[in-house]
Amino acid sequence: MAHHLAAPAGELTAMAGAGRRASVHANSDHPAEQPPWRRLTTQHADRLGAIMDAYGRPTADRAGEEAEPPG
């Protein structure tokens, strides 16, 4: 992975971890537990858009095999 991609890669990895941890509340039976999950996913979508605007779409040749979707 190129050195200039290390910072966004680390940030994206942290975002993925936070999303996994918070996902237990996504479809909670308790409506009060859902807004934090929705805020987090909105924040992550906004940040992902900014990262892609700055660095382009992550492809295997630019960001490693993990960047490519399966199939």
Short mmCIF file of N, CA and C in Angstrom, two decimals, residues 1-67:
data_model
loop_
_atom_site.label_atom_id
_atom_site.label_comp_id
_atom_site.label_asym_id
_atom_site.label_seq_id
_atom_site.Cartn_x
_atom_site.Cartn_y
_atom_site.Cartn_z
N MET A 1 0.86 -1.17 0.00
CA MET A 1 0.00 0.00 0.00
C MET A 1 0.90 1.23 0.00
N ALA A 2 0.55 2.22 -0.80
CA ALA A 2 1.33 3.44 -0.86
C ALA A 2 1.28 4.16 0.49
N HIS A 3 2.41 4.79 0.81
CA HIS A 3 2.52 5.48 2.11
C HIS A 3 1.43 6.53 2.30
N HIS A 4 1.08 7.26 1.24
CA HIS A 4 0.08 8.33 1.37
C HIS A 4 -1.32 7.78 1.65
N LEU A 5 -1.50 6.49 1.50
CA LEU A 5 -2.81 5.89 1.78
C LEU A 5 -2.89 5.30 3.19
N ALA A 6 -1.80 5.32 3.93
CA ALA A 6 -1.80 4.71 5.26
C ALA A 6 -2.76 5.41 6.21
N ALA A 7 -2.80 6.74 6.19
CA ALA A 7 -3.69 7.47 7.10
C ALA A 7 -5.16 7.19 6.81
N PRO A 8 -5.60 7.33 5.55
CA PRO A 8 -7.02 7.01 5.31
C PRO A 8 -7.33 5.54 5.53
N ALA A 9 -6.39 4.65 5.26
CA ALA A 9 -6.64 3.23 5.50
C ALA A 9 -6.86 2.97 6.98
N GLY A 10 -6.05 3.58 7.82
CA GLY A 10 -6.23 3.43 9.26
C GLY A 10 -7.55 4.01 9.73
N GLU A 11 -7.91 5.15 9.17
CA GLU A 11 -9.18 5.78 9.54
C GLU A 11 -10.36 4.90 9.12
N LEU A 12 -10.29 4.35 7.92
CA LEU A 12 -11.37 3.49 7.44
C LEU A 12 -11.47 2.21 8.27
N THR A 13 -10.34 1.67 8.67
CA THR A 13 -10.35 0.48 9.52
C THR A 13 -11.01 0.80 10.86
N ALA A 14 -10.68 1.95 11.43
CA ALA A 14 -11.30 2.36 12.69
C ALA A 14 -12.80 2.58 12.52
N MET A 15 -13.20 3.18 11.40
CA MET A 15 -14.62 3.40 11.14
C MET A 15 -15.36 2.06 11.03
N ALA A 16 -14.74 1.10 10.36
CA ALA A 16 -15.38 -0.21 10.21
C ALA A 16 -15.56 -0.87 11.57
N GLY A 17 -14.56 -0.78 12.42
CA GLY A 17 -14.67 -1.35 13.76
C GLY A 17 -15.77 -0.69 14.57
N ALA A 18 -15.83 0.63 14.50
CA ALA A 18 -16.88 1.36 15.22
C ALA A 18 -18.26 0.98 14.69
N GLY A 19 -18.36 0.81 13.39
CA GLY A 19 -19.63 0.41 12.80
C GLY A 19 -20.06 -0.98 13.25
N ARG A 20 -19.11 -1.91 13.29
CA ARG A 20 -19.43 -3.26 13.75
C ARG A 20 -19.89 -3.25 15.21
N ARG A 21 -19.18 -2.49 16.04
CA ARG A 21 -19.55 -2.44 17.46
C ARG A 21 -20.93 -1.80 17.66
N ALA A 22 -21.25 -0.80 16.88
CA ALA A 22 -22.53 -0.09 17.04
C ALA A 22 -23.69 -0.79 16.34
N SER A 23 -23.40 -1.72 15.45
CA SER A 23 -24.45 -2.33 14.63
C SER A 23 -25.47 -3.13 15.44
N VAL A 24 -25.13 -3.51 16.64
CA VAL A 24 -26.09 -4.26 17.47
C VAL A 24 -27.33 -3.42 17.77
N HIS A 25 -27.21 -2.11 17.65
CA HIS A 25 -28.34 -1.21 17.93
C HIS A 25 -29.10 -0.80 16.68
N ALA A 26 -28.67 -1.25 15.52
CA ALA A 26 -29.28 -0.81 14.27
C ALA A 26 -30.77 -1.12 14.20
N ASN A 27 -31.15 -2.30 14.61
CA ASN A 27 -32.56 -2.71 14.54
C ASN A 27 -33.09 -3.04 15.93
N SER A 28 -32.65 -2.28 16.90
CA SER A 28 -33.06 -2.50 18.28
C SER A 28 -34.56 -2.33 18.44
N ASP A 29 -35.13 -3.10 19.34
CA ASP A 29 -36.55 -2.95 19.68
C ASP A 29 -36.78 -1.67 20.48
N HIS A 30 -35.71 -1.08 20.96
CA HIS A 30 -35.81 0.15 21.75
C HIS A 30 -35.46 1.33 20.84
N PRO A 31 -36.45 2.11 20.43
CA PRO A 31 -36.20 3.21 19.49
C PRO A 31 -35.11 4.19 19.94
N ALA A 32 -34.92 4.35 21.23
CA ALA A 32 -33.90 5.28 21.71
C ALA A 32 -32.48 4.80 21.39
N GLU A 33 -32.31 3.51 21.10
CA GLU A 33 -30.98 2.98 20.78
C GLU A 33 -30.63 3.16 19.31
N GLN A 34 -31.59 3.45 18.47
CA GLN A 34 -31.34 3.54 17.04
C GLN A 34 -30.68 4.85 16.58
N PRO A 35 -31.03 6.02 17.12
CA PRO A 35 -30.43 7.26 16.61
C PRO A 35 -28.90 7.32 16.66
N PRO A 36 -28.24 6.83 17.71
CA PRO A 36 -26.77 6.88 17.67
C PRO A 36 -26.19 6.08 16.50
N TRP A 37 -26.79 4.93 16.21
CA TRP A 37 -26.35 4.12 15.08
C TRP A 37 -26.55 4.89 13.78
N ARG A 38 -27.68 5.53 13.63
CA ARG A 38 -27.96 6.30 12.41
C ARG A 38 -27.01 7.47 12.27
N ARG A 39 -26.72 8.16 13.37
CA ARG A 39 -25.76 9.27 13.31
C ARG A 39 -24.38 8.77 12.90
N LEU A 40 -23.97 7.66 13.47
CA LEU A 40 -22.66 7.10 13.14
C LEU A 40 -22.57 6.74 11.66
N THR A 41 -23.58 6.07 11.14
CA THR A 41 -23.52 5.68 9.73
C THR A 41 -23.56 6.90 8.82
N THR A 42 -24.29 7.93 9.20
CA THR A 42 -24.30 9.17 8.42
C THR A 42 -22.93 9.83 8.44
N GLN A 43 -22.32 9.90 9.62
CA GLN A 43 -20.98 10.48 9.73
C GLN A 43 -19.98 9.69 8.89
N HIS A 44 -20.08 8.37 8.95
CA HIS A 44 -19.15 7.54 8.19
C HIS A 44 -19.37 7.71 6.69
N ALA A 45 -20.60 7.81 6.25
CA ALA A 45 -20.87 8.02 4.83
C ALA A 45 -20.29 9.35 4.36
N ASP A 46 -20.48 10.39 5.16
CA ASP A 46 -19.93 11.70 4.81
C ASP A 46 -18.40 11.65 4.73
N ARG A 47 -17.78 11.00 5.71
CA ARG A 47 -16.32 10.92 5.73
C ARG A 47 -15.79 10.06 4.60
N LEU A 48 -16.47 8.96 4.30
CA LEU A 48 -16.06 8.11 3.19
C LEU A 48 -16.12 8.88 1.88
N GLY A 49 -17.17 9.67 1.69
CA GLY A 49 -17.27 10.51 0.49
C GLY A 49 -16.10 11.48 0.39
N ALA A 50 -15.74 12.10 1.50
CA ALA A 50 -14.61 13.04 1.50
C ALA A 50 -13.30 12.33 1.20
N ILE A 51 -13.11 11.14 1.76
CA ILE A 51 -11.89 10.38 1.50
C ILE A 51 -11.82 9.98 0.03
N MET A 52 -12.93 9.53 -0.52
CA MET A 52 -12.92 9.14 -1.94
C MET A 52 -12.72 10.34 -2.84
N ASP A 53 -13.25 11.50 -2.47
CA ASP A 53 -13.00 12.72 -3.25
C ASP A 53 -11.51 13.06 -3.25
N ALA A 54 -10.87 12.87 -2.11
CA ALA A 54 -9.46 13.22 -1.97
C ALA A 54 -8.52 12.19 -2.59
N TYR A 55 -8.86 10.90 -2.48
CA TYR A 55 -7.93 9.84 -2.88
C TYR A 55 -8.40 9.00 -4.05
N GLY A 56 -9.66 9.11 -4.43
CA GLY A 56 -10.20 8.27 -5.48
C GLY A 56 -10.74 6.96 -4.93
N ARG A 57 -11.33 6.19 -5.82
CA ARG A 57 -11.91 4.91 -5.42
C ARG A 57 -10.80 3.93 -5.07
N PRO A 58 -10.94 3.22 -3.95
CA PRO A 58 -9.90 2.26 -3.59
C PRO A 58 -9.97 1.03 -4.51
N THR A 59 -8.92 0.79 -5.22
CA THR A 59 -8.83 -0.37 -6.09
C THR A 59 -7.66 -1.23 -5.63
N ALA A 60 -7.62 -2.46 -6.08
CA ALA A 60 -6.56 -3.37 -5.64
C ALA A 60 -5.17 -2.84 -5.97
N ASP A 61 -5.00 -2.23 -7.14
CA ASP A 61 -3.68 -1.74 -7.51
C ASP A 61 -3.26 -0.52 -6.69
N ARG A 62 -4.21 0.18 -6.10
CA ARG A 62 -3.90 1.38 -5.31
C ARG A 62 -3.91 1.11 -3.81
N ALA A 63 -4.76 0.20 -3.35
CA ALA A 63 -4.94 0.04 -1.91
C ALA A 63 -4.84 -1.40 -1.43
N GLY A 64 -4.47 -2.32 -2.30
CA GLY A 64 -4.33 -3.71 -1.89
C GLY A 64 -5.56 -4.54 -2.22
N GLU A 65 -5.38 -5.84 -2.16
CA GLU A 65 -6.45 -6.78 -2.53
C GLU A 65 -7.72 -6.59 -1.71
N GLU A 66 -7.60 -6.16 -0.45
CA GLU A 66 -8.78 -6.00 0.42
C GLU A 66 -9.74 -4.94 -0.11
N ALA A 67 -9.24 -4.05 -0.96
CA ALA A 67 -10.07 -2.95 -1.46
C ALA A 67 -11.08 -3.40 -2.50
#
